[in-house]
PDB file of C-alpha atoms in Angstrom:
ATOM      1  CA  UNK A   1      58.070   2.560  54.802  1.00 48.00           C
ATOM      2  CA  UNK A   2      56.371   2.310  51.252  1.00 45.00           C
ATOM      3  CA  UNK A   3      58.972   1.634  48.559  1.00 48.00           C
ATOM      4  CA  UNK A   4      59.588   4.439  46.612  1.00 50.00           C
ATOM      5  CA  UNK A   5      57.627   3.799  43.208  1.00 47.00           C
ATOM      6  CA  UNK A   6      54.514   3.827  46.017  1.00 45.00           C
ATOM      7  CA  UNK A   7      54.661   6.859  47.695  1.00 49.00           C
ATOM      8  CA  UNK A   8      52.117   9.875  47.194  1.00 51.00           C
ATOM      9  CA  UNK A   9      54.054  11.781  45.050  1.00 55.00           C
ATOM     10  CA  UNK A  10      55.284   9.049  42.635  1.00 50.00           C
ATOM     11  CA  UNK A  11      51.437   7.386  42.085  1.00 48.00           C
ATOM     12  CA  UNK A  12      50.894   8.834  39.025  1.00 47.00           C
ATOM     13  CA  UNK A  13      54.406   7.899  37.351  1.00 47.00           C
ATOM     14  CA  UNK A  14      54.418   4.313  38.969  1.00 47.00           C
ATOM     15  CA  UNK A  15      51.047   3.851  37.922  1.00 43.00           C
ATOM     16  CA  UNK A  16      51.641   4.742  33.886  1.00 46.00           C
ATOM     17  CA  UNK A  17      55.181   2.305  34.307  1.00 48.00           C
ATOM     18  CA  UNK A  18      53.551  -0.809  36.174  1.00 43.00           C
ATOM     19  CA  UNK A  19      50.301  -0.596  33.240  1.00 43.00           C
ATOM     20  CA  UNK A  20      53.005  -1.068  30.582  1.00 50.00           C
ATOM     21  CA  UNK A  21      54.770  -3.635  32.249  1.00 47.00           C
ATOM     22  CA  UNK A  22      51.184  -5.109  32.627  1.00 45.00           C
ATOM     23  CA  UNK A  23      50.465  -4.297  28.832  1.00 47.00           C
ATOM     24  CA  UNK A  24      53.331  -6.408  27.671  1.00 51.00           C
ATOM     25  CA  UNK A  25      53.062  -9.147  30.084  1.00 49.00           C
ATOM     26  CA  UNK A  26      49.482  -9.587  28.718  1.00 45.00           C
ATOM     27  CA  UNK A  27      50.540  -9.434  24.683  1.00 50.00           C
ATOM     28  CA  UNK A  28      53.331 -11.514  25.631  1.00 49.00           C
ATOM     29  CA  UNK A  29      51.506 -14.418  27.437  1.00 49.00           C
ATOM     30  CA  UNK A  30      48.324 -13.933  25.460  1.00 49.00           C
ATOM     31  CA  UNK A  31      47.372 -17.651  24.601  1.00 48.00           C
ATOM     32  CA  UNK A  32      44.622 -16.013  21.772  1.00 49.00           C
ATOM     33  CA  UNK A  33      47.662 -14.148  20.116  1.00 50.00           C
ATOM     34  CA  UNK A  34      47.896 -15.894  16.397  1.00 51.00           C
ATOM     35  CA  UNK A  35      51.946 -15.375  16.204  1.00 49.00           C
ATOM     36  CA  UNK A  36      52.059 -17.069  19.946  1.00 54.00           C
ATOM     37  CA  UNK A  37      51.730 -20.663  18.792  1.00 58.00           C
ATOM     38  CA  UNK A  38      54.233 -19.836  15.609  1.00 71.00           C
ATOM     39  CA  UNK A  39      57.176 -17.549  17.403  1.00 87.00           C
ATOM     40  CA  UNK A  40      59.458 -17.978  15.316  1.00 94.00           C
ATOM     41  CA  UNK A  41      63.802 -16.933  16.596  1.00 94.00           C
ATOM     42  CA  UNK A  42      62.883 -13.713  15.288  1.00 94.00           C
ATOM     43  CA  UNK A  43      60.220 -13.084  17.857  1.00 95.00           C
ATOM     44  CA  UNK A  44      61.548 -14.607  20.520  1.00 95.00           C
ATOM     45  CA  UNK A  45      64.496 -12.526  20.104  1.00 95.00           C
ATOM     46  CA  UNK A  46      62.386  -9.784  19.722  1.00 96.00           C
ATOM     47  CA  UNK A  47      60.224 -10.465  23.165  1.00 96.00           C
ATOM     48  CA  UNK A  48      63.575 -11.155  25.256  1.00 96.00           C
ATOM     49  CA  UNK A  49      64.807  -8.138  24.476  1.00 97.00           C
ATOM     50  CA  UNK A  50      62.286  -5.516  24.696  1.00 96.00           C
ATOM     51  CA  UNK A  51      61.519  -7.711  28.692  1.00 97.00           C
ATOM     52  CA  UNK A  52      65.134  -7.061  29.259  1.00 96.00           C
ATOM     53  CA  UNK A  53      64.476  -3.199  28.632  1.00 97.00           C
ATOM     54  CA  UNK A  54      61.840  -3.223  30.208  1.00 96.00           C
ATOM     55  CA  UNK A  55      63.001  -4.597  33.332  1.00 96.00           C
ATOM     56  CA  UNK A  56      66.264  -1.898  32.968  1.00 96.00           C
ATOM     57  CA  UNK A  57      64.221   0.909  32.945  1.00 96.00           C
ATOM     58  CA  UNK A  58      61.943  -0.036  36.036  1.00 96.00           C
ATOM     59  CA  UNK A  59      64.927  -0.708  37.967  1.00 95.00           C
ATOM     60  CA  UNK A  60      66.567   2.625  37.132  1.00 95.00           C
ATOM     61  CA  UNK A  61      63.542   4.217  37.983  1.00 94.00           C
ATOM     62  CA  UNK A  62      63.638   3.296  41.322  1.00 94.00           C
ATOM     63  CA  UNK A  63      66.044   5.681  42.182  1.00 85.00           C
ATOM     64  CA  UNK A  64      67.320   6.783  46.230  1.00 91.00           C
ATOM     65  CA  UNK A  65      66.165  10.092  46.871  1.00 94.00           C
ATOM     66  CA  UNK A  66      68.799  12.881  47.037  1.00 94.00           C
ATOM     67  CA  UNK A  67      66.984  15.339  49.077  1.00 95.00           C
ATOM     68  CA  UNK A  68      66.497  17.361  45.346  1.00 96.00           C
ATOM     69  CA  UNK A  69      62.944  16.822  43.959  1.00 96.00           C
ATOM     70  CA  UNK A  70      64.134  18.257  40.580  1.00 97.00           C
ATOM     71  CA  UNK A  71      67.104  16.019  40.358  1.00 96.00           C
ATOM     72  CA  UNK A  72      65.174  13.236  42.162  1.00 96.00           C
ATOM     73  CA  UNK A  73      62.623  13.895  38.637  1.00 97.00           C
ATOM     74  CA  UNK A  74      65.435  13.625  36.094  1.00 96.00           C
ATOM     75  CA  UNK A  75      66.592  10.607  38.201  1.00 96.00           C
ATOM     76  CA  UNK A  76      63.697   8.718  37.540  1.00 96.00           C
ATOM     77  CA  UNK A  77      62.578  10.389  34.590  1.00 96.00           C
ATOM     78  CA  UNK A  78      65.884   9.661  32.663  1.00 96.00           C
ATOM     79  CA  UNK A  79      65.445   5.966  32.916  1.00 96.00           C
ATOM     80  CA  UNK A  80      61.954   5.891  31.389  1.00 97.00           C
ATOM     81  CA  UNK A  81      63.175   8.055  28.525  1.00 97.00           C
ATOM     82  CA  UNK A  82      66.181   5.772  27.736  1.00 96.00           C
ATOM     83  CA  UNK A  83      63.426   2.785  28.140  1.00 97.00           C
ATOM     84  CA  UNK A  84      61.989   4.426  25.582  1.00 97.00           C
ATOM     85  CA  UNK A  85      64.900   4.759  23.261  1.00 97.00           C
ATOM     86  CA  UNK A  86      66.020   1.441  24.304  1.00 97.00           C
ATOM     87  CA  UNK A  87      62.347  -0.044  23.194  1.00 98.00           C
ATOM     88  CA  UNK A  88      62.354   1.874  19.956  1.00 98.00           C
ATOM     89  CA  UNK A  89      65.913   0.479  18.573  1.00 97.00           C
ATOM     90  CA  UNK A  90      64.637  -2.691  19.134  1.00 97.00           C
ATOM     91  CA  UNK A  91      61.917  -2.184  16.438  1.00 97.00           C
ATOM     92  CA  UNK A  92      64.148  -0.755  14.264  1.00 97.00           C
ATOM     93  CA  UNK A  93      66.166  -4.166  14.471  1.00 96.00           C
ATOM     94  CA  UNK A  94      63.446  -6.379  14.103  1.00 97.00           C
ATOM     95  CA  UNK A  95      60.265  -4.717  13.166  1.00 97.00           C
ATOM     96  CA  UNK A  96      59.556  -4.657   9.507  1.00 96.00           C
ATOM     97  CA  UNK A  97      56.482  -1.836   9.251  1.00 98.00           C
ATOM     98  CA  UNK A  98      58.328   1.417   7.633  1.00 98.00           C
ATOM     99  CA  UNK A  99      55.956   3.750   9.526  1.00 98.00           C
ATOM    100  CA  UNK A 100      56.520   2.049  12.522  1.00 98.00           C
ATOM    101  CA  UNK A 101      60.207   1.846  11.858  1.00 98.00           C
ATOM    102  CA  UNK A 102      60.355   6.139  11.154  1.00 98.00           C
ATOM    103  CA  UNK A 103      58.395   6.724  14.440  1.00 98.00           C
ATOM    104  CA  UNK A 104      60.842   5.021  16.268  1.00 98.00           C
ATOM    105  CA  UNK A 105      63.755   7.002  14.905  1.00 97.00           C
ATOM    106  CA  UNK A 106      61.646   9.792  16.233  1.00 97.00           C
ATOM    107  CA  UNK A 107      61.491   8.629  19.232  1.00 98.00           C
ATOM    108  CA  UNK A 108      64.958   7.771  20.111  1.00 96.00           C
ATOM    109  CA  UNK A 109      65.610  11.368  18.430  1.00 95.00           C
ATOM    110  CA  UNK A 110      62.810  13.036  20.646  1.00 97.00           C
ATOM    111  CA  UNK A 111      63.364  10.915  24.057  1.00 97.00           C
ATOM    112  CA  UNK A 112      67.729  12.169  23.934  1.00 96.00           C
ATOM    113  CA  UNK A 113      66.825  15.364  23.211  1.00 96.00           C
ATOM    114  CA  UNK A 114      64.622  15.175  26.751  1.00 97.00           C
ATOM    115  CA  UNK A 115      66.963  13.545  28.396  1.00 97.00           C
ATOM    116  CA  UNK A 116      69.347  16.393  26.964  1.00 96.00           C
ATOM    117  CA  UNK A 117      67.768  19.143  28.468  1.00 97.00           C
ATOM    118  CA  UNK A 118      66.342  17.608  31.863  1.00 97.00           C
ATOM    119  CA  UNK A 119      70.236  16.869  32.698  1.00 96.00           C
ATOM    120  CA  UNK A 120      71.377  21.004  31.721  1.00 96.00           C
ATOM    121  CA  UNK A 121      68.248  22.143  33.459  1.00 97.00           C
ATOM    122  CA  UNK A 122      70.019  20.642  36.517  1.00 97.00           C
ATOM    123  CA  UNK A 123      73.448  20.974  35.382  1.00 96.00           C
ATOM    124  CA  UNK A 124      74.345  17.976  34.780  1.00 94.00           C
ATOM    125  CA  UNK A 125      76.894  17.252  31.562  1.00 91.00           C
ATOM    126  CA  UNK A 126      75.510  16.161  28.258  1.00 89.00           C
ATOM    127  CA  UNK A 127      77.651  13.628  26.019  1.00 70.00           C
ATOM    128  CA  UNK A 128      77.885  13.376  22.102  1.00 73.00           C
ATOM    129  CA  UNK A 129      75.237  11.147  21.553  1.00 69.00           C
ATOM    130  CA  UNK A 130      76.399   7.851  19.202  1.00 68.00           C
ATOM    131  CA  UNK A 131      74.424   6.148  16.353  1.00 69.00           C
ATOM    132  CA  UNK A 132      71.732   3.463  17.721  1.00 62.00           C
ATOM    133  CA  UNK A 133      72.657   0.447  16.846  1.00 65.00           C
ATOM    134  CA  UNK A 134      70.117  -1.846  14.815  1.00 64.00           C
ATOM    135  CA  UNK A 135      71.449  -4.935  14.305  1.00 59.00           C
ATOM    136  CA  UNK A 136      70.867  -8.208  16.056  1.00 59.00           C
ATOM    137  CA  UNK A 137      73.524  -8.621  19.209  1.00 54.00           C
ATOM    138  CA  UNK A 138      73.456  -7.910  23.212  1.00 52.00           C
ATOM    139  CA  UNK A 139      69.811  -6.278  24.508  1.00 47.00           C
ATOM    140  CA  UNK A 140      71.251  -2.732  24.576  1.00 43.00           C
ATOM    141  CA  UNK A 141      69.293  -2.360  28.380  1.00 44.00           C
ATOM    142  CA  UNK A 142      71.526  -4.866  29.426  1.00 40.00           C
ATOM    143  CA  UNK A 143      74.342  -3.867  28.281  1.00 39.00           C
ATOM    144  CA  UNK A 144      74.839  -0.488  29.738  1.00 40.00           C
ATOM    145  CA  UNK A 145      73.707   2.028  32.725  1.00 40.00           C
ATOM    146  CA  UNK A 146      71.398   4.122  31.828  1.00 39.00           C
ATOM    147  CA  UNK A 147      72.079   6.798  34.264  1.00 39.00           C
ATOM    148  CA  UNK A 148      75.308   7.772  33.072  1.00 39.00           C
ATOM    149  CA  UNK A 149      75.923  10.743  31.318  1.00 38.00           C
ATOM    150  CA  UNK A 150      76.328   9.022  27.616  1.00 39.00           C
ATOM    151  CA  UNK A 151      73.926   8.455  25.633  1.00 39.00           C
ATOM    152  CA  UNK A 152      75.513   6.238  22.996  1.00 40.00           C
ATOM    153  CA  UNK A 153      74.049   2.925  23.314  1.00 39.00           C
ATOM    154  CA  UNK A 154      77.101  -0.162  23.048  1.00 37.00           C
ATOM    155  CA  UNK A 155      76.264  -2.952  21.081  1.00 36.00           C
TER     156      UNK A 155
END
């Protein structure tokens, strides 16, 4: 049996997940990348973390099917939203570009407010949201599930 990220119905979503992870690998191990040869803590703080979300949110993707195609959607589609969120408070904690640095707060604004109303489209609860946190500490991926019901993000 294919894994699940392979079968027919999945191609197109699997497809847009693996080129990212492939778009990252590739800027990260770029040996022509000027900053590569000068990473400084910063960056390598930076990289670690934003693998470590990246590696959350494929997991969580790869959710068991529950016999529900919409909740089977939200399932895996929850994951790559909170990948999202998860990828844009880590540029708010190290990246230094202000326009950068507002379309992230979009995004984690934009990506819970999806995540919001796939879950009541299926009936699932929605949680007060909390304040991302910014600062240095734990990868927030790692440190939580992203398929609970909360989106507050523990730092």
């Amino acid at each position: 049996m294919l894994p699940r990220f392979l079968r027919p119905g999945l191609a197109p979503l699997a497809a847009a997940a693996l080129l990212a992870v492939a778009a990252a690998a590739a800027f990260a191990h770029d040996d022509h990348h000027p900053a590569q040869s000068a990473q400084t803590a910063e960056e390598s703080a930076f990289l670690a973390e934003n693998d470590a979300a990246m590696t959350k949110m494929m997991n969580d993707m790869a959710a068991k099917p529950s016999g529900d195609i919409d909740r089977d959607f939200v399932a895996m589609m929850a994951p790559h939203h909170q990948g999202a969120i998860d990828m844009a408070v880590i540029e708010l904690r190290y990246g230094k570009n202000e326009q950068l640095r507002r379309i992230a707060q979009e995004i984690i604004v934009e990506q819970r407010q999806e995540i919001d109303a796939m879950k009541l489209a299926i009936g699932d609860p929605v949680t007060a949201s909390a304040p991302a946190p910014t600062q240095p500490g734990p990868a927030p991926a790692a440190a939580h599930d992203h398929m609970n019901t909360s989106h507050g993000m523990k730092n």
